[in-house]
Amino acid sequence: MSRLAPAPDALIGKRFDVAVSKMLGMSRAKAAELIETHQVRGLNREMAKSSTLLEGDIVEFDLVEERQEPEPLAEDMAVAYEDDDVIVVDKPVGVAAHASVGWTGPTVLGSLLQRGVHITSLGAAGRQGIVSRLDVGTSGLMLVCKSDLAYKEMRRQFAEHEVVKTYHALVQGNLKEDKATIEAPIGRAKVSDFRFTVTPTGKEAITHWDVLERFGEATLVKVNLETGRTHQIRVHFSSIGHPLVGDPMYGANPVMAKELGLERQWLHAMQLEFRHPRTRVWTTVKSRYPADLQHALDSLEAKHATPPVNSLG
């Protein structure tokens, strides 16, 4: 879990690596390593280790935890696609993309390494091979790079929004339109380090959605992301008054979640489409709903099913 800290008055004007070493009580060399691996960074501007810390700077710490105990294995994490360059896993809920401070559960990267899957060494320490992430509470398809060639090319494709990421989400209420686009910048919420919100000072975020099925009290939608901001789908639908079912952090009704047997937000990464980094062949990988999300849908369908008309005589 990441945390934020304002630049201390006593360190204004210092080199960034010097300031970080003082803030964390470690050597300058170790602080420089954390900056270079993006575990420590400026929130409001790009900062190298030689940058000068200025008044008003916010420093973001997202340190990879050094585990004392072996990481648990995500035994039920299926592989949806694999070759010598990439592996696409069907991530279960409750599995993080990679290790982070405060997280003691299984991770995608750790489980793949424990299974003996070769992963490229490119990428930040503890996050090698990862070019996009899913939240712990979101299930579905996630791509990890096995080769150096794949890491460089897939990182480019994700950065330039060439990868087509399709999600299915169940949102509260009855959406007025059958399809629409939400375009609203997203940044960290002032109320907490781990919550995000629509804010004029945030980063560009674009979400396209189409209605798949209506239940009156909830709507099943297909979602395509142009950008990949943290919590983007959850924040955007909450911002238009339709939070994801099962997502109380962003305003969902906990009573509805309980009635549907949900213990997390109804959100699943259904499909990934990308140009294969080596062959250049357009590749499509698909997933299915996990049991808890399917159960919630079945419950809604049963509740809103039209009863048969009895004919007499």
Tab-separated table of C-alpha atoms in Angstrom, residues 11-302:
chain	number	residue	atom	x	y	z
A	11	LEU	CA	14.734	19.305	3.280
A	12	ILE	CA	13.492	21.929	0.793
A	13	GLY	CA	16.284	22.637	-1.692
A	14	LYS	CA	18.008	19.280	-1.145
A	15	ARG	CA	18.629	16.700	-3.863
A	16	PHE	CA	15.752	14.228	-4.051
A	17	ASP	CA	17.905	11.202	-3.152
A	18	VAL	CA	19.392	13.054	-0.174
A	19	ALA	CA	15.927	14.075	1.020
A	20	VAL	CA	14.563	10.533	0.658
A	21	SER	CA	17.515	9.090	2.581
A	22	LYS	CA	16.769	11.495	5.461
A	23	MET	CA	13.021	10.815	5.349
A	24	LEU	CA	13.474	7.034	5.439
A	25	GLY	CA	16.627	6.877	7.572
A	26	MET	CA	18.703	4.965	5.021
A	27	SER	CA	21.788	5.418	2.891
A	28	ARG	CA	21.750	7.761	-0.076
A	29	ALA	CA	22.613	4.832	-2.372
A	30	LYS	CA	19.589	2.848	-1.149
A	31	ALA	CA	17.367	5.930	-1.527
A	32	ALA	CA	18.623	6.402	-5.108
A	33	GLU	CA	17.787	2.745	-5.843
A	34	LEU	CA	14.216	3.240	-4.597
A	35	ILE	CA	13.834	6.335	-6.795
A	36	GLU	CA	15.239	4.581	-9.871
A	37	THR	CA	12.855	1.622	-9.386
A	38	HIS	CA	9.911	4.033	-8.930
A	39	GLN	CA	9.198	2.862	-5.380
A	40	VAL	CA	9.630	6.505	-4.335
A	41	ARG	CA	8.486	9.243	-6.702
A	42	GLY	CA	7.049	12.718	-6.923
A	43	LEU	CA	3.261	12.801	-6.980
A	44	ASN	CA	2.806	16.139	-8.717
A	45	ARG	CA	5.817	16.060	-11.068
A	46	GLU	CA	8.463	13.694	-12.466
A	47	MET	CA	11.526	13.609	-10.212
A	48	ALA	CA	14.929	12.002	-10.797
A	49	LYS	CA	17.371	11.304	-7.975
A	50	SER	CA	19.237	14.538	-8.831
A	51	SER	CA	16.074	16.688	-8.841
A	52	THR	CA	15.739	19.413	-6.231
A	53	LEU	CA	12.976	19.026	-3.653
A	54	LEU	CA	10.734	22.088	-3.837
A	55	GLU	CA	8.170	23.596	-1.508
A	56	GLY	CA	4.789	22.030	-2.197
A	57	ASP	CA	6.193	18.738	-3.517
A	58	ILE	CA	4.390	15.575	-2.424
A	59	VAL	CA	6.489	12.406	-2.180
A	60	GLU	CA	4.787	9.064	-2.852
A	61	PHE	CA	6.199	5.940	-1.206
A	62	ASP	CA	5.214	2.557	-2.668
A	63	LEU	CA	7.863	0.297	-1.191
A	64	VAL	CA	8.127	-3.401	-2.011
A	65	GLU	CA	7.975	-5.280	1.255
A	66	GLU	CA	10.767	-7.700	2.086
A	67	ARG	CA	8.834	-10.758	3.210
A	68	GLN	CA	9.817	-12.675	6.301
A	69	GLU	CA	7.510	-15.581	5.445
A	70	PRO	CA	7.186	-17.323	2.065
A	71	GLU	CA	4.460	-15.823	-0.093
A	72	PRO	CA	1.336	-17.998	-0.319
A	73	LEU	CA	0.705	-19.549	-3.738
A	74	ALA	CA	-2.397	-18.654	-5.781
A	75	GLU	CA	-3.129	-22.298	-6.594
A	76	ASP	CA	-6.426	-21.597	-8.351
A	77	MET	CA	-4.973	-19.019	-10.756
A	78	ALA	CA	-5.571	-20.411	-14.247
A	79	VAL	CA	-3.451	-19.692	-17.320
A	80	ALA	CA	-5.575	-18.404	-20.218
A	81	TYR	CA	-2.720	-18.075	-22.741
A	82	GLU	CA	1.021	-18.741	-22.743
A	83	ASP	CA	3.938	-18.851	-25.155
A	84	ASP	CA	7.658	-18.044	-24.948
A	85	ASP	CA	7.026	-14.289	-24.760
A	86	VAL	CA	3.893	-13.659	-22.705
A	87	ILE	CA	1.595	-15.361	-20.216
A	88	VAL	CA	-1.985	-14.237	-19.585
A	89	VAL	CA	-3.422	-15.412	-16.276
A	90	ASP	CA	-7.040	-15.432	-15.138
A	91	LYS	CA	-6.447	-13.706	-11.806
A	92	PRO	CA	-8.775	-14.707	-8.971
A	93	VAL	CA	-10.100	-12.119	-6.522
A	94	GLY	CA	-7.832	-11.739	-3.485
A	95	VAL	CA	-4.591	-11.968	-5.480
A	96	ALA	CA	-2.439	-8.850	-5.900
A	97	ALA	CA	-0.485	-8.119	-9.067
A	98	HIS	CA	2.814	-7.884	-7.149
A	99	ALA	CA	4.175	-7.516	-3.631
A	100	SER	CA	3.682	-4.209	-1.808
A	101	VAL	CA	3.955	-2.840	1.702
A	102	GLY	CA	1.235	-4.242	3.954
A	103	TRP	CA	0.154	-7.031	1.574
A	104	THR	CA	0.723	-10.584	2.879
A	105	GLY	CA	-1.459	-12.547	0.460
A	106	PRO	CA	-0.581	-14.214	-2.850
A	107	THR	CA	0.553	-12.256	-5.911
A	108	VAL	CA	0.451	-12.944	-9.628
A	109	LEU	CA	4.203	-12.464	-10.047
A	110	GLY	CA	5.167	-14.476	-6.962
A	111	SER	CA	2.875	-17.370	-7.872
A	112	LEU	CA	4.213	-17.526	-11.436
A	113	LEU	CA	7.806	-17.555	-10.201
A	114	GLN	CA	6.983	-20.275	-7.656
A	115	ARG	CA	5.485	-22.347	-10.465
A	116	GLY	CA	8.792	-22.083	-12.331
A	117	VAL	CA	7.601	-19.710	-15.055
A	118	HIS	CA	10.469	-17.688	-16.502
A	119	ILE	CA	9.769	-13.950	-16.251
A	120	THR	CA	11.900	-11.203	-17.783
A	121	SER	CA	14.144	-9.308	-15.369
A	122	LEU	CA	13.082	-5.989	-16.907
A	123	GLY	CA	10.925	-3.727	-14.782
A	124	ALA	CA	11.005	-2.292	-11.277
A	125	ALA	CA	12.286	-4.518	-8.473
A	126	GLY	CA	9.528	-6.879	-7.365
A	127	ARG	CA	7.421	-5.950	-10.401
A	128	GLN	CA	9.485	-7.363	-13.235
A	129	GLY	CA	7.545	-8.374	-16.328
A	130	ILE	CA	4.402	-6.495	-15.294
A	131	VAL	CA	3.082	-3.942	-17.784
A	132	SER	CA	-0.465	-3.534	-16.421
A	133	ARG	CA	-2.217	-4.423	-13.167
A	134	LEU	CA	-5.569	-5.435	-11.722
A	135	ASP	CA	-6.755	-4.466	-8.243
A	136	VAL	CA	-6.741	-7.167	-5.556
A	137	GLY	CA	-10.552	-7.045	-5.562
A	138	THR	CA	-10.863	-7.335	-9.349
A	139	SER	CA	-10.694	-10.697	-11.120
A	140	GLY	CA	-9.875	-11.522	-14.733
A	141	LEU	CA	-7.196	-11.420	-17.379
A	142	MET	CA	-3.768	-9.953	-16.682
A	143	LEU	CA	-0.745	-10.138	-18.984
A	144	VAL	CA	2.832	-10.691	-17.739
A	145	CYS	CA	5.923	-10.633	-19.976
A	146	LYS	CA	8.317	-13.573	-20.085
A	147	SER	CA	10.859	-12.196	-22.578
A	148	ASP	CA	12.729	-8.893	-22.736
A	149	LEU	CA	11.352	-8.284	-26.234
A	150	ALA	CA	7.797	-8.732	-24.986
A	151	TYR	CA	8.306	-6.390	-22.021
A	152	LYS	CA	9.579	-3.550	-24.192
A	153	GLU	CA	6.890	-3.964	-26.855
A	154	MET	CA	3.922	-4.635	-24.555
A	155	ARG	CA	4.888	-1.732	-22.315
A	156	ARG	CA	4.758	0.458	-25.434
A	157	GLN	CA	1.395	-0.977	-26.537
A	158	PHE	CA	-0.191	-0.392	-23.122
A	159	ALA	CA	1.305	3.103	-22.857
A	160	GLU	CA	-0.002	4.058	-26.303
A	161	HIS	CA	-3.446	2.516	-25.594
A	162	GLU	CA	-3.148	-0.019	-28.418
A	163	VAL	CA	-4.255	-2.923	-26.197
A	164	VAL	CA	-8.035	-3.407	-26.098
A	165	LYS	CA	-9.104	-4.158	-22.512
A	166	THR	CA	-12.723	-5.259	-22.096
A	167	TYR	CA	-14.338	-5.519	-18.674
A	168	HIS	CA	-17.828	-6.464	-17.543
A	169	ALA	CA	-19.220	-4.558	-14.575
A	170	LEU	CA	-22.501	-4.620	-12.679
A	171	VAL	CA	-23.463	-1.105	-11.616
A	172	GLN	CA	-26.204	0.063	-9.293
A	173	GLY	CA	-29.333	1.606	-10.782
A	174	ASN	CA	-30.726	1.777	-14.301
A	175	LEU	CA	-28.398	3.648	-16.652
A	176	LYS	CA	-30.275	6.129	-18.853
A	177	GLU	CA	-28.308	5.545	-22.053
A	178	ASP	CA	-27.541	2.270	-23.821
A	179	LYS	CA	-23.964	3.410	-24.401
A	180	ALA	CA	-21.823	6.402	-23.470
A	181	THR	CA	-18.331	7.640	-22.660
A	182	ILE	CA	-17.140	9.000	-19.334
A	183	GLU	CA	-14.230	11.409	-19.746
A	184	ALA	CA	-13.109	12.846	-16.421
A	185	PRO	CA	-9.614	13.218	-14.878
A	186	ILE	CA	-8.771	10.996	-11.901
A	187	GLY	CA	-6.432	11.706	-8.992
A	188	ARG	CA	-5.962	10.727	-5.367
A	189	ALA	CA	-8.716	11.712	-2.975
A	190	LYS	CA	-7.655	14.058	-0.170
A	191	VAL	CA	-9.530	11.950	2.387
A	192	SER	CA	-7.228	8.922	2.029
A	193	ASP	CA	-4.056	7.647	0.390
A	194	PHE	CA	-5.731	4.646	-1.263
A	195	ARG	CA	-8.963	6.200	-2.579
A	196	PHE	CA	-9.250	8.014	-5.906
A	197	THR	CA	-11.707	10.592	-7.217
A	198	VAL	CA	-12.615	12.736	-10.219
A	199	THR	CA	-10.646	15.967	-9.851
A	200	PRO	CA	-9.558	18.772	-12.231
A	201	THR	CA	-5.953	18.198	-11.132
A	202	GLY	CA	-6.057	14.460	-11.954
A	203	LYS	CA	-4.753	12.556	-14.958
A	204	GLU	CA	-6.791	12.084	-18.136
A	205	ALA	CA	-9.151	9.097	-17.909
A	206	ILE	CA	-11.583	7.848	-20.586
A	207	THR	CA	-14.091	5.006	-20.109
A	208	HIS	CA	-16.476	3.710	-22.798
A	209	TRP	CA	-19.461	1.528	-21.836
A	210	ASP	CA	-22.337	-0.369	-23.462
A	211	VAL	CA	-25.348	-1.898	-21.693
A	212	LEU	CA	-25.502	-5.701	-21.853
A	213	GLU	CA	-28.500	-6.384	-19.606
A	214	ARG	CA	-30.865	-4.367	-17.421
A	215	PHE	CA	-32.324	-5.504	-14.096
A	216	GLY	CA	-33.929	-2.230	-12.998
A	217	GLU	CA	-32.019	-1.966	-9.725
A	218	ALA	CA	-28.732	-2.769	-11.496
A	219	THR	CA	-27.259	-2.737	-15.003
A	220	LEU	CA	-24.685	-5.098	-16.527
A	221	VAL	CA	-22.286	-3.212	-18.810
A	222	LYS	CA	-19.361	-3.909	-21.112
A	223	VAL	CA	-16.521	-1.464	-20.459
A	224	ASN	CA	-13.546	-0.530	-22.633
A	225	LEU	CA	-10.750	1.612	-21.239
A	226	GLU	CA	-8.758	4.086	-23.287
A	227	THR	CA	-6.626	4.865	-20.246
A	228	GLY	CA	-5.599	2.696	-17.306
A	229	ARG	CA	-5.872	4.800	-14.149
A	230	THR	CA	-6.027	3.128	-10.747
A	231	HIS	CA	-9.668	2.317	-9.815
A	232	GLN	CA	-10.756	3.999	-13.086
A	233	ILE	CA	-13.964	2.013	-13.688
A	234	ARG	CA	-14.981	2.190	-10.034
A	235	VAL	CA	-14.355	5.944	-9.788
A	236	HIS	CA	-15.991	6.845	-13.098
A	237	PHE	CA	-19.243	4.972	-12.491
A	238	SER	CA	-19.418	6.296	-8.947
A	239	SER	CA	-18.984	9.821	-10.319
A	240	ILE	CA	-22.167	9.496	-12.426
A	241	GLY	CA	-24.190	8.079	-9.531
A	242	HIS	CA	-23.917	4.389	-10.462
A	243	PRO	CA	-21.233	2.770	-8.273
A	244	LEU	CA	-20.299	-0.836	-8.906
A	245	VAL	CA	-22.440	-3.311	-6.968
A	246	GLY	CA	-20.428	-4.561	-3.983
A	247	ASP	CA	-18.108	-1.526	-3.855
A	248	PRO	CA	-18.903	0.384	-0.621
A	249	MET	CA	-15.628	2.351	-0.863
A	250	TYR	CA	-17.146	4.231	-3.798
A	251	GLY	CA	-20.714	4.476	-2.536
A	252	ALA	CA	-22.361	1.112	-3.266
A	253	ASN	CA	-25.274	-0.116	-1.146
A	254	PRO	CA	-23.999	-2.890	1.181
A	255	VAL	CA	-27.530	-4.298	1.530
A	256	MET	CA	-27.704	-5.114	-2.185
A	257	ALA	CA	-24.269	-6.751	-2.064
A	258	LYS	CA	-25.347	-8.919	0.871
A	259	GLU	CA	-28.545	-9.962	-0.910
A	260	LEU	CA	-26.490	-11.054	-3.939
A	261	GLY	CA	-23.826	-12.814	-1.854
A	262	LEU	CA	-21.081	-10.418	-2.968
A	263	GLU	CA	-18.018	-9.676	-0.858
A	264	ARG	CA	-16.286	-7.469	-3.453
A	265	GLN	CA	-17.062	-5.202	-6.386
A	266	TRP	CA	-18.744	-6.867	-9.374
A	267	LEU	CA	-15.975	-6.288	-11.925
A	268	HIS	CA	-14.184	-8.766	-14.194
A	269	ALA	CA	-11.524	-8.324	-16.908
A	270	MET	CA	-13.213	-10.358	-19.636
A	271	GLN	CA	-11.026	-9.959	-22.708
A	272	LEU	CA	-7.578	-8.778	-23.799
A	273	GLU	CA	-6.717	-7.992	-27.421
A	274	PHE	CA	-3.165	-7.126	-28.413
A	275	ARG	CA	-0.656	-7.453	-31.229
A	276	HIS	CA	1.722	-10.263	-30.346
A	277	PRO	CA	5.113	-8.679	-29.568
A	278	ARG	CA	7.074	-11.139	-31.723
A	279	THR	CA	4.755	-12.418	-34.472
A	280	ARG	CA	2.686	-9.187	-34.752
A	281	VAL	CA	-0.446	-11.369	-35.020
A	282	TRP	CA	-3.558	-9.788	-33.461
A	283	THR	CA	-4.264	-11.965	-30.425
A	284	THR	CA	-7.496	-12.253	-28.427
A	285	VAL	CA	-7.741	-13.915	-25.007
A	286	LYS	CA	-11.120	-14.444	-23.288
A	287	SER	CA	-12.305	-15.269	-19.779
A	288	ARG	CA	-15.547	-16.351	-18.050
A	289	TYR	CA	-17.275	-15.054	-14.945
A	290	PRO	CA	-15.996	-16.551	-11.670
A	291	ALA	CA	-18.488	-18.313	-9.407
A	292	ASP	CA	-19.286	-15.390	-7.078
A	293	LEU	CA	-20.053	-12.965	-9.913
A	294	GLN	CA	-22.107	-15.553	-11.799
A	295	HIS	CA	-24.097	-16.305	-8.627
A	296	ALA	CA	-24.919	-12.600	-8.221
A	297	LEU	CA	-26.137	-12.391	-11.828
A	298	ASP	CA	-28.205	-15.564	-11.465
A	299	SER	CA	-29.806	-14.126	-8.320
A	300	LEU	CA	-30.745	-10.907	-10.141
A	301	GLU	CA	-32.125	-12.785	-13.148
A	302	ALA	CA	-34.210	-15.054	-10.917
